[in-house]
PDB file of C-alpha atoms and ligand atoms in Angstrom:
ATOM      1  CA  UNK A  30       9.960  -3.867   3.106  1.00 98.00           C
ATOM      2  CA  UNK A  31       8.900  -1.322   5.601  1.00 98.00           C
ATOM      3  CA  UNK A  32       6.338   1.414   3.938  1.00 99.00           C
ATOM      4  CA  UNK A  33       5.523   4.115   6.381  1.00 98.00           C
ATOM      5  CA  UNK A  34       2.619   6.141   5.880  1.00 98.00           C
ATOM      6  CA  UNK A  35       2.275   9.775   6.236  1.00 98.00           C
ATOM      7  CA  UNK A  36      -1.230   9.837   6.956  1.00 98.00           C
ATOM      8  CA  UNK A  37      -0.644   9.916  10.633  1.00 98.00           C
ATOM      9  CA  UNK A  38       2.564  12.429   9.887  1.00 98.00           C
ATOM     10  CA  UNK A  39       2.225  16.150  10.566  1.00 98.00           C
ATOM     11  CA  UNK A  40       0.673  18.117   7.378  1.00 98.00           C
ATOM     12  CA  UNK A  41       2.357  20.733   8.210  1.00 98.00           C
ATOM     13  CA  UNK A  42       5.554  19.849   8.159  1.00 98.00           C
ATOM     14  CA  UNK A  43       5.784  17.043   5.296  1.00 98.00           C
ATOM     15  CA  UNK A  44       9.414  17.463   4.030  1.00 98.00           C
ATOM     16  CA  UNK A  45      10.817  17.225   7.510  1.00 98.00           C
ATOM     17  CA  UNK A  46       8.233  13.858   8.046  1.00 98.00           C
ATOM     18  CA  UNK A  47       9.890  12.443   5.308  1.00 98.00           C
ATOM     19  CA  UNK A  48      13.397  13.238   6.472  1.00 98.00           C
ATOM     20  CA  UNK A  49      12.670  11.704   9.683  1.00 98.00           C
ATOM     21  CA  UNK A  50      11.669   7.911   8.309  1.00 98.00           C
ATOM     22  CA  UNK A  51      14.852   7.586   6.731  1.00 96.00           C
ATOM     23  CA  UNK A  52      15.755   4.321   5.543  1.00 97.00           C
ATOM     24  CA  UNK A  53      12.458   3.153   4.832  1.00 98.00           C
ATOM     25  CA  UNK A  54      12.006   1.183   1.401  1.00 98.00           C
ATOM     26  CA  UNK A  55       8.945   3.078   0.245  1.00 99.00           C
ATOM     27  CA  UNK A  56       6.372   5.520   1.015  1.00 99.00           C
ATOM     28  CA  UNK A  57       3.122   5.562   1.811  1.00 99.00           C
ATOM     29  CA  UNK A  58       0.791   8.192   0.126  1.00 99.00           C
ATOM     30  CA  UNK A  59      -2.730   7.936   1.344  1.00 98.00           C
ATOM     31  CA  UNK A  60      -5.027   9.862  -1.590  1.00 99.00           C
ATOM     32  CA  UNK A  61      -8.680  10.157  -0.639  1.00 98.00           C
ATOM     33  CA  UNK A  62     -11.141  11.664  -2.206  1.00 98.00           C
ATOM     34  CA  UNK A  63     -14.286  12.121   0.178  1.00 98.00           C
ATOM     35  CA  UNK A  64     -15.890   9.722  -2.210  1.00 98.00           C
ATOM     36  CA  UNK A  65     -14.343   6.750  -2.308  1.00 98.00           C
ATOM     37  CA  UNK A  66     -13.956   6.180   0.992  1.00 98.00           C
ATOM     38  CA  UNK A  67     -15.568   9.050   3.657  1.00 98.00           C
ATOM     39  CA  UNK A  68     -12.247  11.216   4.276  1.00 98.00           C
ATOM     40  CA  UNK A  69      -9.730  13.666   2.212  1.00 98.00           C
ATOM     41  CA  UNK A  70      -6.082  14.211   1.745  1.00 98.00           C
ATOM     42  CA  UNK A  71      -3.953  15.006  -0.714  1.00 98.00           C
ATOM     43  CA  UNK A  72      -4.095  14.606  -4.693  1.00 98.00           C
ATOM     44  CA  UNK A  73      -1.631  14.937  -7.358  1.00 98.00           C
ATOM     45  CA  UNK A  74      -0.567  18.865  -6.472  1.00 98.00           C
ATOM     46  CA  UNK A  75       1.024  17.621  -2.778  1.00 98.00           C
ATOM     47  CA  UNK A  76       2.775  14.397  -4.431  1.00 98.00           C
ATOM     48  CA  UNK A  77       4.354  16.413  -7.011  1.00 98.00           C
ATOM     49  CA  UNK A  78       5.563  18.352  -4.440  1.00 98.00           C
ATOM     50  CA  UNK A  79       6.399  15.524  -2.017  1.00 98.00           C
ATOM     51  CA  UNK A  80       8.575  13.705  -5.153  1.00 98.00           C
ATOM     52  CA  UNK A  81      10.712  16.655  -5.476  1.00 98.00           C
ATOM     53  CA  UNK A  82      11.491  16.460  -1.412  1.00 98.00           C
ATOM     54  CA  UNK A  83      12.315  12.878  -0.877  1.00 98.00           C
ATOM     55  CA  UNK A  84      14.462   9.836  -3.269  1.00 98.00           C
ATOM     56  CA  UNK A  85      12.302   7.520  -0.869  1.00 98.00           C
ATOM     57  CA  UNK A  86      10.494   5.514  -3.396  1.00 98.00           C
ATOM     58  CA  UNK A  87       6.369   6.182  -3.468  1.00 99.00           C
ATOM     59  CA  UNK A  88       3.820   4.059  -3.346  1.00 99.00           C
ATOM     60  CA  UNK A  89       0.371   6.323  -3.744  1.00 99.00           C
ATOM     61  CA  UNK A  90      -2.746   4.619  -2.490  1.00 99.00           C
ATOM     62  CA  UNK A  91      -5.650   6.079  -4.612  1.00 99.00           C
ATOM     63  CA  UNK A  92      -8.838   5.625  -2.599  1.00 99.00           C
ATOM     64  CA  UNK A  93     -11.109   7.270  -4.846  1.00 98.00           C
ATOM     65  CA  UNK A  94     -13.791   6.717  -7.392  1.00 98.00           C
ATOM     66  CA  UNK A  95     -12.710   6.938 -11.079  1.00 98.00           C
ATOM     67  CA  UNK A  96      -8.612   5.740 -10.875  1.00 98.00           C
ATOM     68  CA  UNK A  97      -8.893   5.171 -14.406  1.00 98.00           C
ATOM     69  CA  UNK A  98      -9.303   8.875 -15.010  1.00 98.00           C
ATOM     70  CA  UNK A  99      -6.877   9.980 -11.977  1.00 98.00           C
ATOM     71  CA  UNK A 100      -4.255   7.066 -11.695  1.00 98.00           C
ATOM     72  CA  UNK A 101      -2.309   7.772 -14.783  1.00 98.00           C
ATOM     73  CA  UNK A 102      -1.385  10.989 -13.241  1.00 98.00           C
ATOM     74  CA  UNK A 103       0.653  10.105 -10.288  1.00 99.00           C
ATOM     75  CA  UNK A 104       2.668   7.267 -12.557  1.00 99.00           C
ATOM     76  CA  UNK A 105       3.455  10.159 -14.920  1.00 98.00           C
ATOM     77  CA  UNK A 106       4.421  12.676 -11.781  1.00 98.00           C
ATOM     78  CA  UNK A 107       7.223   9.807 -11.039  1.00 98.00           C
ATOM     79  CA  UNK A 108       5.190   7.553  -8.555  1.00 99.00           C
ATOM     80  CA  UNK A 109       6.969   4.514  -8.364  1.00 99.00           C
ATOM     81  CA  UNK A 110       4.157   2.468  -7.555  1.00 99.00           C
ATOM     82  CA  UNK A 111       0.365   3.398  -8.126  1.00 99.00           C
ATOM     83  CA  UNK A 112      -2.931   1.411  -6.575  1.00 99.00           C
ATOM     84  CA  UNK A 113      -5.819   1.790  -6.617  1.00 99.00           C
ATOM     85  CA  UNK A 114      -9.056  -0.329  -5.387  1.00 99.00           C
ATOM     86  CA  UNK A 115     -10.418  -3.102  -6.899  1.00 98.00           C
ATOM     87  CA  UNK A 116     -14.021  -2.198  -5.879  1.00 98.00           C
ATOM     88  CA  UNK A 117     -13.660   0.701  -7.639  1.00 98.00           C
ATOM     89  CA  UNK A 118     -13.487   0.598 -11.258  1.00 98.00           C
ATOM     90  CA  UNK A 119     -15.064  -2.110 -13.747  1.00 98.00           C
ATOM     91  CA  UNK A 120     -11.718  -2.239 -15.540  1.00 98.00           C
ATOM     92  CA  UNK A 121      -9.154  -2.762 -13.607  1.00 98.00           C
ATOM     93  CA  UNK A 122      -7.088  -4.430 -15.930  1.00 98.00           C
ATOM     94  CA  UNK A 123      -7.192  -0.938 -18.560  1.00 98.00           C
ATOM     95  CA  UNK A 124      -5.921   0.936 -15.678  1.00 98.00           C
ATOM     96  CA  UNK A 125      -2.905  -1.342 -14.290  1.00 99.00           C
ATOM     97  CA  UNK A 126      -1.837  -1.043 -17.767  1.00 98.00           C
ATOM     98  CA  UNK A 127      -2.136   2.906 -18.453  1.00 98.00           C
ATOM     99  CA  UNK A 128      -0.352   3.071 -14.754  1.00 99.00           C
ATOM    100  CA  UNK A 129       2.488   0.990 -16.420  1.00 98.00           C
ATOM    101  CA  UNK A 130       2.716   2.780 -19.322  1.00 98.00           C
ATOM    102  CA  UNK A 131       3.231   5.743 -17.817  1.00 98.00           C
ATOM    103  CA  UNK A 132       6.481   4.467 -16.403  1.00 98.00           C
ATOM    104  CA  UNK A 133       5.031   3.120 -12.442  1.00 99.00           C
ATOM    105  CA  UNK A 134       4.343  -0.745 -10.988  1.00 99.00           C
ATOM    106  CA  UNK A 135       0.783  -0.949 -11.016  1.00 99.00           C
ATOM    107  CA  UNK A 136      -1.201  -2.142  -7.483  1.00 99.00           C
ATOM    108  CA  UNK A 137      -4.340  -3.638  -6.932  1.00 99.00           C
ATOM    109  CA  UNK A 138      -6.163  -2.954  -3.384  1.00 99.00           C
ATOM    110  CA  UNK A 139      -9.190  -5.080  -1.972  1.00 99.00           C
ATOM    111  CA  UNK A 140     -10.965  -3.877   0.833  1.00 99.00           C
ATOM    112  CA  UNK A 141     -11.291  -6.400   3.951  1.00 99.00           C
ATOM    113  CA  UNK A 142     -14.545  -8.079   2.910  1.00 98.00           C
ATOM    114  CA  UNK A 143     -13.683  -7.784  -0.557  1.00 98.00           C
ATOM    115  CA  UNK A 144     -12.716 -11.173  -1.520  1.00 98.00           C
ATOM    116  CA  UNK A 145      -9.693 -11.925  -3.912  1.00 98.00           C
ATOM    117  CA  UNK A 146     -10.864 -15.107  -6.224  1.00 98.00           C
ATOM    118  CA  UNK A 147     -12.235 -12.932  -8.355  1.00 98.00           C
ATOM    119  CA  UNK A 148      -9.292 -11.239  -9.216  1.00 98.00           C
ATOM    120  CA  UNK A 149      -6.683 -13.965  -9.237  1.00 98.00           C
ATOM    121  CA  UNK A 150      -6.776 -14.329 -13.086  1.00 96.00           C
ATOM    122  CA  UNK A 151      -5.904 -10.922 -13.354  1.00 98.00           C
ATOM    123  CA  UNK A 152      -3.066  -9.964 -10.980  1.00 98.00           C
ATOM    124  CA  UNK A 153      -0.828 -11.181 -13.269  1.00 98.00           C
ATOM    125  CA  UNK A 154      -1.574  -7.784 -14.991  1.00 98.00           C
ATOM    126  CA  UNK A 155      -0.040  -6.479 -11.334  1.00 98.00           C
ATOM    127  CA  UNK A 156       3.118  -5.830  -9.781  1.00 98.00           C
ATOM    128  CA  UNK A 157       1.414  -5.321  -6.116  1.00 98.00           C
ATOM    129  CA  UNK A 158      -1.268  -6.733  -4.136  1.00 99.00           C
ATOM    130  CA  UNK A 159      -2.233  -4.288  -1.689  1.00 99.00           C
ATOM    131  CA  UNK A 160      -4.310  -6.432   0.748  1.00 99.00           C
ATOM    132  CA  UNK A 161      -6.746  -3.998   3.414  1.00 99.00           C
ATOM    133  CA  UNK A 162      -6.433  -5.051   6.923  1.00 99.00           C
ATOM    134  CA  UNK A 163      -9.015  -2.062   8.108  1.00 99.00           C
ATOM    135  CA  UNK A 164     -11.656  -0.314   6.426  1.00 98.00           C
ATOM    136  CA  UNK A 165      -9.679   2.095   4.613  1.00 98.00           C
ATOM    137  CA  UNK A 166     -10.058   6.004   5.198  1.00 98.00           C
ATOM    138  CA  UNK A 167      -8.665   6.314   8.287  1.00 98.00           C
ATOM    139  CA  UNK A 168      -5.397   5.779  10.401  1.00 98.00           C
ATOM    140  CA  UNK A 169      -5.213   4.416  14.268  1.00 98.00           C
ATOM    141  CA  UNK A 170      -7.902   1.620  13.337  1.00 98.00           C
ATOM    142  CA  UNK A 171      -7.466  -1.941  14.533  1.00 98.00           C
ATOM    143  CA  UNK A 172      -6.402  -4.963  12.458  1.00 98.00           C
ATOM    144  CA  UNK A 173      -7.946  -7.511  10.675  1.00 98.00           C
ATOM    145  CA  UNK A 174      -6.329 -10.605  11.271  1.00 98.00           C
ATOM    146  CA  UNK A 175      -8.980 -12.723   8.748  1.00 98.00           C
ATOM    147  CA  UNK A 176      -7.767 -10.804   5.859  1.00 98.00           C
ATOM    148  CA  UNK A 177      -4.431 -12.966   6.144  1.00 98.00           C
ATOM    149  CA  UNK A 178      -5.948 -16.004   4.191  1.00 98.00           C
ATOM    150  CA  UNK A 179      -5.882 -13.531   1.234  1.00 98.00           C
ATOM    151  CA  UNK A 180      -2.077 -12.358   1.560  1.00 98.00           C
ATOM    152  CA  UNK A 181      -1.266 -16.532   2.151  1.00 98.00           C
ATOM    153  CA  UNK A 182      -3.214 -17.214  -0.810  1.00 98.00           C
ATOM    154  CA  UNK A 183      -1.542 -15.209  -3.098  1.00 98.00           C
ATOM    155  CA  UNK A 184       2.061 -15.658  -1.908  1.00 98.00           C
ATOM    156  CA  UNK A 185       1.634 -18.785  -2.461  1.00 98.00           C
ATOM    157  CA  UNK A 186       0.781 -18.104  -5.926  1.00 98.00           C
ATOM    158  CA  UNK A 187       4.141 -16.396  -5.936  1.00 98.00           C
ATOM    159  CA  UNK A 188       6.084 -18.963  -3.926  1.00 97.00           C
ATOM    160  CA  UNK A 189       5.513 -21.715  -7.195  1.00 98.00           C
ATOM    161  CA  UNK A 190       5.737 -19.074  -9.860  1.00 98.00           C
ATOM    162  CA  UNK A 191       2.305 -18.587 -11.187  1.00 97.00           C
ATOM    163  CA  UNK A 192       2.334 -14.775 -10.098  1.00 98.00           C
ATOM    164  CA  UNK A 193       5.231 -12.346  -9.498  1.00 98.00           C
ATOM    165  CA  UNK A 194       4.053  -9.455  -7.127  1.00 97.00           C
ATOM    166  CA  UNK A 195       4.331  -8.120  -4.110  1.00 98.00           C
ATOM    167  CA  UNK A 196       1.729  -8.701  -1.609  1.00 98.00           C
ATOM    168  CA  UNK A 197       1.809  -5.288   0.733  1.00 99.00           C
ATOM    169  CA  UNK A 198      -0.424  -5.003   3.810  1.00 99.00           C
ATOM    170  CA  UNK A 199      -1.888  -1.556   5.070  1.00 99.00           C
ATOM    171  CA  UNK A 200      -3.363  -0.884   8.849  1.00 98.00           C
ATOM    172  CA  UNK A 201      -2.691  -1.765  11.882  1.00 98.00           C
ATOM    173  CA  UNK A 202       0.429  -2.776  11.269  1.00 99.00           C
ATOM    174  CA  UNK A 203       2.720  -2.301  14.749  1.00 98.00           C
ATOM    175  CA  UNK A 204       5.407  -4.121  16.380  1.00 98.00           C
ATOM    176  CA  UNK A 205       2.548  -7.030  17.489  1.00 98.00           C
ATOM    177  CA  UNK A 206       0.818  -7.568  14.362  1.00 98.00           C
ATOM    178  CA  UNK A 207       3.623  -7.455  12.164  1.00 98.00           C
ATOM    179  CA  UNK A 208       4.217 -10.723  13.553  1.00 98.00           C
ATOM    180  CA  UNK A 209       1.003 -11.964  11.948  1.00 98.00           C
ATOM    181  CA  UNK A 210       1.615 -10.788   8.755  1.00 98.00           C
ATOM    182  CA  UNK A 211       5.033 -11.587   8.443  1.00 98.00           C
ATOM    183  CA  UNK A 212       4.184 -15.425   9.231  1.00 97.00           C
ATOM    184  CA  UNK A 213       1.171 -15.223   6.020  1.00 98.00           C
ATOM    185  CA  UNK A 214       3.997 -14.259   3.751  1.00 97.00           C
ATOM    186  CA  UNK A 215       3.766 -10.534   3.408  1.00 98.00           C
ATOM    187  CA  UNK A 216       6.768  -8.486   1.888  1.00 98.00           C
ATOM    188  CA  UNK A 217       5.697  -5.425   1.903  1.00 98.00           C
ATOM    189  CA  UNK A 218       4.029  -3.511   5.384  1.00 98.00           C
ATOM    190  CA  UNK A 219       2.242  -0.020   5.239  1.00 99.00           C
ATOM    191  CA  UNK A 220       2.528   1.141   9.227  1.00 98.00           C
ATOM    192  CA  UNK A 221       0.951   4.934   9.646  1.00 98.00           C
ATOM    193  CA  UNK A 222       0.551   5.516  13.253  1.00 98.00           C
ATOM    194  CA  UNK A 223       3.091   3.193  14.451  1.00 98.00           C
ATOM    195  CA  UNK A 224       5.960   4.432  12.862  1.00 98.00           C
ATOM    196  CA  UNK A 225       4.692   8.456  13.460  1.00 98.00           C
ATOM    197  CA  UNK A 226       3.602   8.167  16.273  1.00 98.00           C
ATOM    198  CA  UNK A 227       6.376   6.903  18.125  1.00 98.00           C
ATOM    199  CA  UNK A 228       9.743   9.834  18.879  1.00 97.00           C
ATOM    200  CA  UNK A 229      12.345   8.220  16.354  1.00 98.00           C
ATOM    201  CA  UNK A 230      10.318   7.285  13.415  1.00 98.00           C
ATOM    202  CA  UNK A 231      13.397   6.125  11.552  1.00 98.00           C
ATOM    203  CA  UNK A 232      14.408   3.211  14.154  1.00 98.00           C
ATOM    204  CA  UNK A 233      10.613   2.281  14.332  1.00 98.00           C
ATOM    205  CA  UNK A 234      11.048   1.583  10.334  1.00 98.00           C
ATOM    206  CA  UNK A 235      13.757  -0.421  11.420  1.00 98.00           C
ATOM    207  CA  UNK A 236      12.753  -2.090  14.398  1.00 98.00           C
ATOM    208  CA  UNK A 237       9.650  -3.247  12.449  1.00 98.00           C
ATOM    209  CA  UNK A 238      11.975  -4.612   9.844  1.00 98.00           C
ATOM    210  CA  UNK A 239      14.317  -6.545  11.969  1.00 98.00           C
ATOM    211  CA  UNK A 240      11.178  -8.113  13.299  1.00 98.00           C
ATOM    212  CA  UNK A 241       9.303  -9.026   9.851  1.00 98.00           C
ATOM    213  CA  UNK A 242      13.250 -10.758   9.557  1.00 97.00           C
ATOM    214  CA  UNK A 243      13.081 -12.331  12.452  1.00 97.00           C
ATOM    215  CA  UNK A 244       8.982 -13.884  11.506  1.00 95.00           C
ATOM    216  CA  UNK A 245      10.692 -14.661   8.049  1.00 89.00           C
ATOM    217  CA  UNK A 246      14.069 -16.126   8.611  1.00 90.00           C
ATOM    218  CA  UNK A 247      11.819 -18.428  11.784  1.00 92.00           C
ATOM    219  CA  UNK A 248       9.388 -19.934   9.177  1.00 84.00           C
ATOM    220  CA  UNK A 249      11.072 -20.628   6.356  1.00 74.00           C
TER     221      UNK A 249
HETATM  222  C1  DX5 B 311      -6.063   3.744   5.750  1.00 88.63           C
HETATM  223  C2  DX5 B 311      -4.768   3.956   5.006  1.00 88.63           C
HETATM  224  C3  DX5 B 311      -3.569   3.496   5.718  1.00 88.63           C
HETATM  225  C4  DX5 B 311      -3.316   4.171   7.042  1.00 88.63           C
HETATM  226  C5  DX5 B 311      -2.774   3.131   7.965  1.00 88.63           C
HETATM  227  O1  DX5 B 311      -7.114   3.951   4.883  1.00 88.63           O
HETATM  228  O2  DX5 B 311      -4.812   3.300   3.760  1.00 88.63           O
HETATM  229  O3  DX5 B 311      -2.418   3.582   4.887  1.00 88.63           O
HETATM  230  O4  DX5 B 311      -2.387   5.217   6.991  1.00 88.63           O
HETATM  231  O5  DX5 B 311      -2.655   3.682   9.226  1.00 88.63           O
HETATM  232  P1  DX5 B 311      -2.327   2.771  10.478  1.00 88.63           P
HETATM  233  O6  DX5 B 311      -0.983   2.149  10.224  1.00 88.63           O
HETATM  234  O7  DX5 B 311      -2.319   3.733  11.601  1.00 88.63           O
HETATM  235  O8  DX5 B 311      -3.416   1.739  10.587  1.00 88.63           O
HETATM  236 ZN1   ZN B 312      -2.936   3.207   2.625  1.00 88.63          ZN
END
């Protein structure tokens, strides 16, 4: 699955940005709250707006403090999938399951250097795995290939049926790394500036995904 992310799309012009990736299997809300992480977006106002624009499914990225006060919110709006950050709340396990009873999957995130045996017991609480290959707060940044050991950890928790999730990557992601990822078992791949900042976002979506194929169908 090819998420793009509208972080590096134009503000201004957000209906037409989500016209123009087309065929893309979800998308990718970046909410920051200048606290969290040191940048701001968009909160709940712009995605209830965005969900009456676009069937595209949505997969909101909360990177702020407090998701167990916020989260709820966006599942309710019609989210279909809702993470938030593992380093951010002391109970994450309360907040996966108010996001899921208010009708949306529920993600975890970890940050790069966050590591993820901490956390195994719990994912099964999870329908997503949302595994940071930058710093998060900020498109355009380079990836972080040793984060990979966490995404082929947990697929392989998958692959034998001891967890069923899908493990997502976000940044960095272009038509390079994707190659990477795809290879460590990744389903899911968040690309911001790749897929907006190239003239036909659409085919960019699905040049990406004919690629991840390609990694797939050559390692299995
Ligand atoms: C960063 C965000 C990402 C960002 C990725 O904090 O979570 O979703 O949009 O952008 P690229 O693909 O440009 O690294
Ligand atoms: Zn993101």
């Amino acid at each position: 699955m090819i998420a793009p992310s509208i972080l590096s799309a134009d503000f201004a012009h957000l209906a037409d940005e989500l016209k123009a990736i087309e065929g893309a299997d979800w998308v990718h809300v970046d909410v920051m709250d200048n606290h969290f992480v040191p940048n701001l977006t968009l909160g709940l106002p712009v995605v209830q707006s965005l969900l009456k624009v676009t069937d595209i499914p949505m997969d909101c990225h909360l990177m702020i403090a407090n998701p167990e006060r916020w989260a709820p919110g966006y599942a309710e709006a019609g989210a279909y999938n809702v993470t938030f950050h593992a380093e951010a709340t002391d109970n994450p396990i309360a907040v996966a399951r108010d996001i899921r009873a208010a009708g949306a999957k529920a993600g975890l995130s970890v940050k790069p250097n966050t590591p993820i045996e901490p956390y195994l017991e719990i994912l099964r609480e999870f329908d997503t795995l949302l595994v940071m290959s930058v710093e998060p707060g900020f498109g355009g940044q380079s990836f972080i290939a040793s984060v990979l050991d966490k995404a082929k950890q947990v697929r392989r928790l998958v692959d034998v049926g001891e967890l069923r999730l899908v493990v997502e990557i976000d940044g960095g992601i272009n038509m390079d790394t994707i190659e990477q990822a795809a290879e460590a078992g990744v389903d899911c791949f968040v690309a911001g500036s790749a897929v907006y900042g190239t003239p036909d976002p659409a085919a960019t979506v699905e040049a990406l995904r004919q690629k991840a194929i390609a990694i797939e169908a050559a390692s299995a």
